[in-house]
Short mmCIF file of C-alpha atoms in Angstrom, two decimals:
data_model
loop_
_atom_site.label_atom_id
_atom_site.label_comp_id
_atom_site.label_asym_id
_atom_site.label_seq_id
_atom_site.Cartn_x
_atom_site.Cartn_y
_atom_site.Cartn_z
CA UNK A 1 29.40 37.27 -139.50
CA UNK A 2 27.45 34.42 -139.87
CA UNK A 3 28.78 30.95 -139.94
CA UNK A 4 29.31 29.89 -143.57
CA UNK A 5 29.34 26.16 -142.80
CA UNK A 6 25.98 26.56 -141.13
CA UNK A 7 24.71 28.32 -144.13
CA UNK A 8 25.74 25.47 -146.36
CA UNK A 9 24.18 22.83 -144.00
CA UNK A 10 20.84 24.39 -143.48
CA UNK A 11 20.27 27.45 -145.75
CA UNK A 12 16.42 27.31 -145.18
CA UNK A 13 16.93 28.08 -141.33
CA UNK A 14 18.92 31.24 -142.62
CA UNK A 15 16.24 32.23 -144.97
CA UNK A 16 13.76 31.89 -142.32
CA UNK A 17 15.80 33.99 -140.01
CA UNK A 18 16.09 36.59 -142.52
CA UNK A 19 12.35 36.57 -143.18
CA UNK A 20 11.55 37.00 -139.44
CA UNK A 21 13.83 40.02 -139.33
CA UNK A 22 11.98 41.36 -142.31
CA UNK A 23 15.20 41.06 -144.51
CA UNK A 24 15.80 39.62 -148.05
CA UNK A 25 15.98 35.78 -147.96
CA UNK A 26 17.52 35.80 -151.30
CA UNK A 27 20.68 37.00 -149.87
CA UNK A 28 21.19 33.54 -148.71
CA UNK A 29 21.14 32.09 -152.15
CA UNK A 30 23.53 34.86 -153.41
CA UNK A 31 25.99 33.87 -150.65
CA UNK A 32 25.91 30.19 -151.49
CA UNK A 33 26.44 31.00 -155.11
CA UNK A 34 29.41 33.24 -154.24
CA UNK A 35 30.72 30.48 -151.86
CA UNK A 36 30.48 28.27 -154.94
CA UNK A 37 32.21 30.73 -157.15
CA UNK A 38 34.93 31.25 -154.67
CA UNK A 39 35.72 27.66 -154.15
CA UNK A 40 35.84 27.24 -157.89
CA UNK A 41 38.29 30.01 -158.23
CA UNK A 42 40.41 28.73 -155.47
CA UNK A 43 40.50 25.25 -157.35
CA UNK A 44 41.46 27.03 -160.53
CA UNK A 45 44.04 29.12 -159.19
CA UNK A 46 45.58 26.23 -157.14
CA UNK A 47 45.71 24.00 -160.30
CA UNK A 48 47.18 26.71 -162.49
CA UNK A 49 49.98 27.32 -159.66
CA UNK A 50 50.65 23.55 -159.64
CA UNK A 51 51.06 23.75 -163.55
CA UNK A 52 53.30 26.43 -163.29
CA UNK A 53 55.56 24.85 -160.67
CA UNK A 54 55.62 21.73 -162.88
CA UNK A 55 56.44 23.66 -165.92
CA UNK A 56 59.33 25.51 -164.09
CA UNK A 57 60.81 22.14 -163.29
CA UNK A 58 60.46 21.15 -166.91
CA UNK A 59 62.27 24.37 -168.05
CA UNK A 60 65.12 23.67 -165.67
CA UNK A 61 65.74 20.26 -167.11
CA UNK A 62 65.50 21.26 -170.69
CA UNK A 63 68.15 21.51 -173.16
CA UNK A 64 69.42 25.11 -173.70
CA UNK A 65 68.22 25.17 -177.36
CA UNK A 66 64.57 24.27 -176.02
CA UNK A 67 64.29 26.90 -173.39
CA UNK A 68 63.41 29.93 -175.36
CA UNK A 69 60.09 28.39 -176.53
CA UNK A 70 59.39 26.85 -173.13
CA UNK A 71 60.03 30.49 -171.60
CA UNK A 72 57.37 31.98 -173.79
CA UNK A 73 55.06 29.50 -172.64
CA UNK A 74 55.83 29.93 -169.10
CA UNK A 75 55.13 33.79 -169.68
CA UNK A 76 51.82 32.89 -170.93
CA UNK A 77 51.12 30.59 -168.00
CA UNK A 78 52.44 33.07 -165.67
CA UNK A 79 49.82 35.83 -166.92
CA UNK A 80 47.10 33.03 -166.53
CA UNK A 81 48.04 32.55 -163.05
CA UNK A 82 48.00 36.22 -162.24
CA UNK A 83 44.50 36.43 -163.74
CA UNK A 84 43.29 33.31 -161.65
CA UNK A 85 44.85 34.89 -158.41
CA UNK A 86 42.88 38.20 -159.14
CA UNK A 87 39.56 36.38 -159.83
CA UNK A 88 40.05 34.35 -156.60
CA UNK A 89 40.57 37.45 -154.58
CA UNK A 90 37.70 39.09 -156.28
CA UNK A 91 35.41 36.10 -155.27
CA UNK A 92 36.69 36.25 -151.73
CA UNK A 93 35.76 39.82 -151.57
CA UNK A 94 32.23 39.38 -153.03
CA UNK A 95 31.65 36.38 -150.61
CA UNK A 96 32.84 38.34 -147.55
CA UNK A 97 30.61 41.32 -148.66
CA UNK A 98 27.56 38.91 -148.75
CA UNK A 99 28.49 37.60 -145.48
CA UNK A 100 28.59 40.81 -143.87
CA UNK A 101 25.30 41.84 -145.21
CA UNK A 102 23.42 39.10 -143.59
CA UNK A 103 22.47 39.56 -139.94
CA UNK A 104 23.08 36.85 -137.25
CA UNK A 105 20.70 33.94 -137.30
CA UNK A 106 17.96 34.50 -134.70
CA UNK A 107 17.68 31.92 -131.97
CA UNK A 108 14.08 31.85 -130.35
CA UNK A 109 13.14 35.61 -130.88
CA UNK A 110 9.55 36.14 -132.17
CA UNK A 111 9.18 37.05 -135.75
CA UNK A 112 7.94 40.82 -136.66
CA UNK A 113 9.04 44.29 -135.99
CA UNK A 114 9.54 46.80 -133.06
CA UNK A 115 5.76 46.26 -131.79
CA UNK A 116 5.96 42.48 -132.06
CA UNK A 117 7.85 41.90 -128.74
CA UNK A 118 6.61 39.11 -126.41
CA UNK A 119 6.15 40.40 -122.75
CA UNK A 120 7.71 37.48 -120.55
CA UNK A 121 7.14 38.94 -117.04
CA UNK A 122 5.78 41.91 -115.08
CA UNK A 123 8.04 42.49 -111.73
CA UNK A 124 7.10 44.94 -109.10
CA UNK A 125 3.87 47.07 -108.51
CA UNK A 126 3.17 50.03 -110.41
CA UNK A 127 2.98 52.85 -107.93
CA UNK A 128 -0.23 54.81 -107.58
CA UNK A 129 0.06 58.65 -106.66
CA UNK A 130 -2.78 60.77 -104.96
CA UNK A 131 -0.96 63.81 -106.45
CA UNK A 132 -0.34 65.20 -109.71
CA UNK A 133 2.58 63.29 -111.20
CA UNK A 134 5.84 65.17 -112.26
CA UNK A 135 8.25 64.08 -114.74
CA UNK A 136 11.87 63.53 -113.82
CA UNK A 137 13.03 66.95 -115.18
CA UNK A 138 10.31 68.71 -113.36
CA UNK A 139 11.47 67.01 -110.25
CA UNK A 140 15.21 67.26 -110.93
CA UNK A 141 15.37 70.91 -111.46
CA UNK A 142 14.11 72.22 -108.08
CA UNK A 143 16.21 69.56 -106.46
CA UNK A 144 19.31 71.15 -108.40
CA UNK A 145 20.41 67.68 -109.56
CA UNK A 146 20.05 68.01 -113.40
CA UNK A 147 20.96 71.17 -115.58
CA UNK A 148 19.64 71.14 -118.96
CA UNK A 149 19.85 74.76 -119.69
CA UNK A 150 23.47 75.04 -118.96
CA UNK A 151 24.17 71.64 -120.76
CA UNK A 152 22.51 72.96 -123.76
CA UNK A 153 24.41 76.18 -123.55
CA UNK A 154 27.88 74.48 -123.52
CA UNK A 155 27.28 71.24 -125.66
CA UNK A 156 24.10 71.97 -127.58
CA UNK A 157 20.80 70.03 -127.54
CA UNK A 158 20.63 66.76 -125.60
CA UNK A 159 23.57 67.73 -123.26
CA UNK A 160 23.24 68.25 -119.59
CA UNK A 161 24.97 68.54 -116.17
CA UNK A 162 24.44 66.26 -113.32
CA UNK A 163 25.09 68.18 -110.21
CA UNK A 164 25.40 67.55 -106.58
CA UNK A 165 23.03 64.73 -105.33
CA UNK A 166 22.41 63.90 -109.26
CA UNK A 167 26.07 63.18 -109.84
CA UNK A 168 26.15 61.19 -106.48
CA UNK A 169 22.95 59.29 -107.59
CA UNK A 170 24.65 58.06 -110.84
CA UNK A 171 27.88 57.35 -109.01
CA UNK A 172 26.10 55.52 -106.59
CA UNK A 173 24.08 53.46 -108.79
CA UNK A 174 27.17 52.64 -111.01
CA UNK A 175 29.10 51.64 -108.07
CA UNK A 176 26.40 49.42 -106.88
CA UNK A 177 26.39 47.75 -110.23
CA UNK A 178 30.28 47.54 -110.33
CA UNK A 179 30.09 45.66 -106.70
CA UNK A 180 27.30 43.18 -107.99
CA UNK A 181 29.19 42.55 -111.22
CA UNK A 182 32.50 41.64 -109.13
CA UNK A 183 30.57 39.45 -106.80
CA UNK A 184 29.29 37.66 -109.70
CA UNK A 185 32.92 37.04 -111.14
CA UNK A 186 33.18 39.97 -113.40
CA UNK A 187 36.47 41.71 -113.86
CA UNK A 188 35.82 45.72 -113.70
CA UNK A 189 37.28 47.28 -116.87
CA UNK A 190 37.53 51.10 -117.78
CA UNK A 191 38.10 50.67 -121.42
CA UNK A 192 38.87 53.07 -124.26
CA UNK A 193 35.94 55.11 -125.55
CA UNK A 194 37.64 55.60 -128.99
CA UNK A 195 38.12 52.42 -131.13
CA UNK A 196 39.50 51.90 -134.70
CA UNK A 197 36.99 51.11 -137.63
CA UNK A 198 37.79 47.41 -137.86
CA UNK A 199 36.60 46.97 -133.98
CA UNK A 200 33.45 48.98 -134.48
CA UNK A 201 32.77 47.00 -137.80
CA UNK A 202 33.51 43.78 -135.87
CA UNK A 203 30.78 44.38 -133.40
CA UNK A 204 28.08 45.06 -136.21
CA UNK A 205 27.36 48.54 -135.08
CA UNK A 206 28.43 49.89 -138.65
CA UNK A 207 26.02 47.41 -140.33
CA UNK A 208 22.77 49.54 -139.88
CA UNK A 209 23.50 52.03 -137.05
CA UNK A 210 26.33 54.03 -138.37
CA UNK A 211 24.36 57.27 -138.39
CA UNK A 212 24.12 56.87 -134.59
CA UNK A 213 27.76 56.69 -134.21
CA UNK A 214 30.17 59.74 -133.68
CA UNK A 215 33.01 59.60 -136.22
CA UNK A 216 36.24 61.50 -135.89
CA UNK A 217 37.19 61.83 -139.70
CA UNK A 218 40.65 63.25 -138.82
CA UNK A 219 41.78 60.40 -136.67
CA UNK A 220 39.69 57.59 -138.49
CA UNK A 221 38.43 56.60 -135.01
CA UNK A 222 34.77 56.16 -133.56
CA UNK A 223 33.36 56.99 -130.23
CA UNK A 224 31.78 54.10 -128.65
CA UNK A 225 28.03 54.03 -128.04
CA UNK A 226 28.51 51.35 -125.40
CA UNK A 227 31.62 49.73 -123.76
CA UNK A 228 30.49 46.44 -125.53
CA UNK A 229 32.51 47.56 -128.42
CA UNK A 230 35.78 47.95 -126.73
CA UNK A 231 35.25 44.83 -124.64
CA UNK A 232 34.56 42.95 -127.88
CA UNK A 233 37.90 44.18 -129.32
CA UNK A 234 39.73 43.24 -126.06
CA UNK A 235 40.48 39.68 -127.49
CA UNK A 236 40.66 40.58 -131.14
CA UNK A 237 42.88 37.96 -133.21
CA UNK A 238 43.47 36.01 -129.79
CA UNK A 239 43.01 32.48 -128.99
CA UNK A 240 41.56 32.72 -125.34
CA UNK A 241 41.38 30.21 -122.73
CA UNK A 242 37.76 29.03 -121.68
CA UNK A 243 38.97 25.88 -120.07
CA UNK A 244 37.90 27.27 -116.64
CA UNK A 245 34.74 28.83 -117.78
CA UNK A 246 33.59 32.01 -119.44
CA UNK A 247 35.51 35.39 -119.41
CA UNK A 248 33.61 37.92 -117.77
CA UNK A 249 34.02 41.56 -117.95
CA UNK A 250 32.18 44.68 -116.81
CA UNK A 251 32.98 47.89 -118.65
CA UNK A 252 32.46 51.26 -117.00
CA UNK A 253 32.62 54.22 -119.49
CA UNK A 254 31.19 57.24 -121.00
CA UNK A 255 29.10 56.57 -124.16
CA UNK A 256 28.25 58.57 -127.17
CA UNK A 257 25.30 58.52 -129.43
CA UNK A 258 24.34 61.05 -132.16
CA UNK A 259 20.53 60.01 -131.77
CA UNK A 260 20.08 60.68 -135.49
CA UNK A 261 16.59 60.36 -136.73
CA UNK A 262 15.09 60.81 -133.22
CA UNK A 263 14.40 64.47 -133.35
CA UNK A 264 11.02 65.26 -131.70
CA UNK A 265 11.48 61.95 -129.40
CA UNK A 266 11.97 62.33 -125.96
CA UNK A 267 13.70 65.70 -126.21
CA UNK A 268 12.88 66.77 -122.70
CA UNK A 269 15.27 65.50 -120.11
CA UNK A 270 17.75 62.62 -120.07
CA UNK A 271 15.89 59.82 -121.73
CA UNK A 272 17.63 60.51 -125.23
CA UNK A 273 20.95 62.27 -124.72
CA UNK A 274 24.19 62.28 -126.68
CA UNK A 275 26.44 61.25 -123.72
CA UNK A 276 25.86 59.13 -120.79
CA UNK A 277 27.72 56.75 -118.49
CA UNK A 278 27.02 53.11 -118.35
CA UNK A 279 28.21 49.71 -116.73
CA UNK A 280 28.10 47.11 -119.52
CA UNK A 281 28.58 43.30 -118.86
CA UNK A 282 30.46 41.21 -121.41
CA UNK A 283 31.06 37.58 -121.75
CA UNK A 284 33.11 35.40 -123.93
CA UNK A 285 32.19 31.62 -123.73
CA UNK A 286 31.90 28.49 -125.46
CA UNK A 287 29.01 28.53 -127.94
CA UNK A 288 26.98 25.61 -125.95
CA UNK A 289 27.16 27.70 -122.80
CA UNK A 290 25.75 30.95 -124.43
CA UNK A 291 22.06 30.32 -123.58
CA UNK A 292 22.91 29.69 -119.87
CA UNK A 293 25.03 32.95 -119.70
CA UNK A 294 22.34 34.83 -121.30
CA UNK A 295 19.97 34.10 -118.53
CA UNK A 296 22.85 34.85 -116.00
CA UNK A 297 23.13 38.24 -117.47
CA UNK A 298 19.53 38.68 -117.44
CA UNK A 299 19.37 37.66 -113.75
CA UNK A 300 21.85 40.27 -112.77
CA UNK A 301 19.95 42.95 -114.44
CA UNK A 302 16.97 41.77 -112.33
CA UNK A 303 18.94 41.98 -109.19
CA UNK A 304 20.06 45.36 -110.12
CA UNK A 305 16.57 46.76 -110.87
CA UNK A 306 15.15 45.22 -107.44
CA UNK A 307 17.91 47.24 -105.88
CA UNK A 308 16.92 50.69 -107.25
CA UNK A 309 13.39 49.89 -106.45
CA UNK A 310 11.58 50.40 -109.90
CA UNK A 311 8.87 48.39 -111.37
CA UNK A 312 9.57 46.78 -114.73
CA UNK A 313 8.75 44.27 -117.26
CA UNK A 314 10.96 41.91 -119.32
CA UNK A 315 10.31 41.50 -122.94
CA UNK A 316 11.58 39.21 -125.63
CA UNK A 317 12.54 41.46 -128.53
CA UNK A 318 11.24 40.72 -131.92
CA UNK A 319 13.76 39.56 -134.69
CA UNK A 320 13.11 42.80 -136.83
CA UNK A 321 13.92 45.00 -134.00
CA UNK A 322 17.19 43.10 -133.13
CA UNK A 323 20.81 44.42 -134.01
CA UNK A 324 22.33 42.73 -136.72
CA UNK A 325 24.68 40.84 -134.25
CA UNK A 326 22.05 39.62 -131.91
CA UNK A 327 20.47 36.12 -132.17
CA UNK A 328 18.18 36.97 -129.39
CA UNK A 329 17.76 39.94 -126.93
CA UNK A 330 15.85 40.57 -123.65
CA UNK A 331 14.77 44.04 -122.81
CA UNK A 332 13.74 45.33 -119.42
CA UNK A 333 11.59 48.22 -119.35
CA UNK A 334 10.97 50.31 -116.35
CA UNK A 335 7.60 52.00 -115.60
CA UNK A 336 7.79 55.73 -116.33
CA UNK A 337 4.90 57.27 -114.20
CA UNK A 338 4.69 60.74 -116.33
CA UNK A 339 4.51 58.70 -119.54
CA UNK A 340 2.08 56.01 -118.28
CA UNK A 341 4.22 53.39 -120.05
CA UNK A 342 7.25 51.23 -119.91
CA UNK A 343 10.45 52.43 -121.37
CA UNK A 344 13.80 50.55 -122.11
CA UNK A 345 16.18 50.71 -119.32
CA UNK A 346 18.49 47.60 -120.08
CA UNK A 347 18.98 44.85 -122.58
CA UNK A 348 21.12 41.85 -122.87
CA UNK A 349 21.95 40.20 -126.09
CA UNK A 350 23.21 36.77 -127.23
CA UNK A 351 25.54 37.30 -130.26
CA UNK A 352 26.42 33.73 -130.42
CA UNK A 353 29.49 33.52 -132.60
CA UNK A 354 28.83 36.56 -134.83
CA UNK A 355 31.06 39.06 -133.40
CA UNK A 356 33.95 36.80 -132.39
CA UNK A 357 33.93 35.51 -136.11
CA UNK A 358 34.41 38.88 -137.38
CA UNK A 359 37.23 39.73 -134.74
CA UNK A 360 38.94 36.46 -134.88
CA UNK A 361 38.52 35.56 -131.39
CA UNK A 362 38.87 31.83 -130.66
CA UNK A 363 39.48 29.22 -128.01
CA UNK A 364 40.66 25.67 -127.97
CA UNK A 365 38.06 22.87 -127.62
CA UNK A 366 38.89 19.54 -125.59
CA UNK A 367 40.66 18.30 -128.50
CA UNK A 368 42.89 21.26 -128.87
CA UNK A 369 41.24 22.47 -131.98
CA UNK A 370 40.51 26.19 -132.27
CA UNK A 371 36.76 27.06 -132.28
CA UNK A 372 35.18 30.62 -132.58
CA UNK A 373 33.88 31.98 -129.17
CA UNK A 374 30.46 33.19 -128.42
CA UNK A 375 29.89 36.75 -126.96
CA UNK A 376 27.10 38.16 -125.03
CA UNK A 377 26.56 41.56 -123.56
CA UNK A 378 24.10 43.34 -120.97
CA UNK A 379 23.60 46.68 -119.31
CA UNK A 380 23.72 46.65 -115.50
CA UNK A 381 23.28 50.52 -114.99
CA UNK A 382 23.11 53.69 -117.07
CA UNK A 383 22.36 57.26 -116.77
CA UNK A 384 18.80 56.85 -118.08
CA UNK A 385 17.87 54.77 -114.93
CA UNK A 386 17.80 58.04 -113.17
CA UNK A 387 14.56 58.76 -114.96
CA UNK A 388 12.74 55.86 -113.34
CA UNK A 389 14.34 56.08 -110.02
CA UNK A 390 13.33 59.73 -109.66
CA UNK A 391 9.73 59.33 -111.04
CA UNK A 392 8.79 56.03 -109.30
CA UNK A 393 10.14 57.48 -105.92
CA UNK A 394 8.58 61.02 -106.06
CA UNK A 395 6.49 62.46 -103.23
CA UNK A 396 3.81 64.96 -103.21
CA UNK A 397 6.13 67.87 -101.92
CA UNK A 398 8.41 67.36 -104.90
CA UNK A 399 10.89 65.50 -102.72
CA UNK A 400 12.22 62.02 -103.87
CA UNK A 401 13.01 59.00 -101.85
CA UNK A 402 16.34 57.49 -102.21
CA UNK A 403 16.38 53.69 -102.80
CA UNK A 404 17.80 52.16 -99.86
CA UNK A 405 20.71 50.64 -101.74
CA UNK A 406 21.83 53.90 -102.77
CA UNK A 407 21.70 55.82 -99.55
CA UNK A 408 25.31 55.05 -98.47
CA UNK A 409 26.65 57.05 -101.43
CA UNK A 410 24.18 60.01 -101.12
CA UNK A 411 24.24 59.97 -97.22
CA UNK A 412 20.48 60.78 -97.05
CA UNK A 413 16.98 59.11 -97.48
CA UNK A 414 15.27 61.93 -99.17
CA UNK A 415 16.19 64.48 -101.77
CA UNK A 416 14.54 67.63 -100.78
CA UNK A 417 13.93 70.84 -102.97
#
């Protein structure tokens, strides 16, 4: 939820943010009008309540013979107060609906849509092969580490089994990420994968991505697509202590996505699947520290990608491709040899105060006043990484070299068919 005070003070900046996202700038004017209407409704309700209170005193002091007429006037005033309270509630509801309809105000993101990202940096050398390149599934099946056929038999399309060294490869990658997160001051968490609607709504995922989310109607609960959701809800309705610096968490969980609308895209292998594991970083901090924390999360992603030995690029995601809660997002995209292009492996987003305002997560400033916290998130490892690891480390005989940092968990240097 955007800061209403900020909208009042600089509405044009919010309109420009809407334009950059490709969204309707007139919503800003509707919001301001709704804000005026709400304030007028509050004033009128307060005035009538004061009048009612004064009238009540007048009745109490009146002579017995005068009270019937006064009571009749009191009933009329009571009805007017009730109407004013209803108008106040209606105005508040309309205001909140408009607040929820406007995405976070971008901070430095380039304007445009999905194709308008800006490449910030290329890291690592794209490998050159003197043999015919195989995709990750053609490598994995002879190795016996990914079984799509039986995954589909049991769970349907886009489900799979990780077996043997495939399971160890993922576990090793996630353990390495967990160790790096702990060394960087993050508290490791295994959070719930089912959350209540108010938590899912609070993170912004129901704004434009509700079709991607699994909903359990019988229980009125949602399966998370990222542990960001549960970690954002961790301090819902709390005043947290940021006096010693940000609160840093790393959530390890299974994640679930319906992949609605993506049929025909990346149906082979594990690029787009319904269930995967992920280690997600999450930070609560003071708003003025958010940009610095954002760079810290990106730096940890860099470190992790270097450890698994894949070439990648960093992009500044365009405003129109941001989720509603993100003010800015950097993606790291690994080179996928079989496709001859870069594909997203991680992202890190600065959500400023957008999520915490919805979830009522605050902190006390130096003067003891409560302020809304900022939140940030970033992926440190996920199942999709196996695609880049396998393809970039393949050898002519179909074997795959294991990145050195992952060898302790697999107990071998090469995966052999």
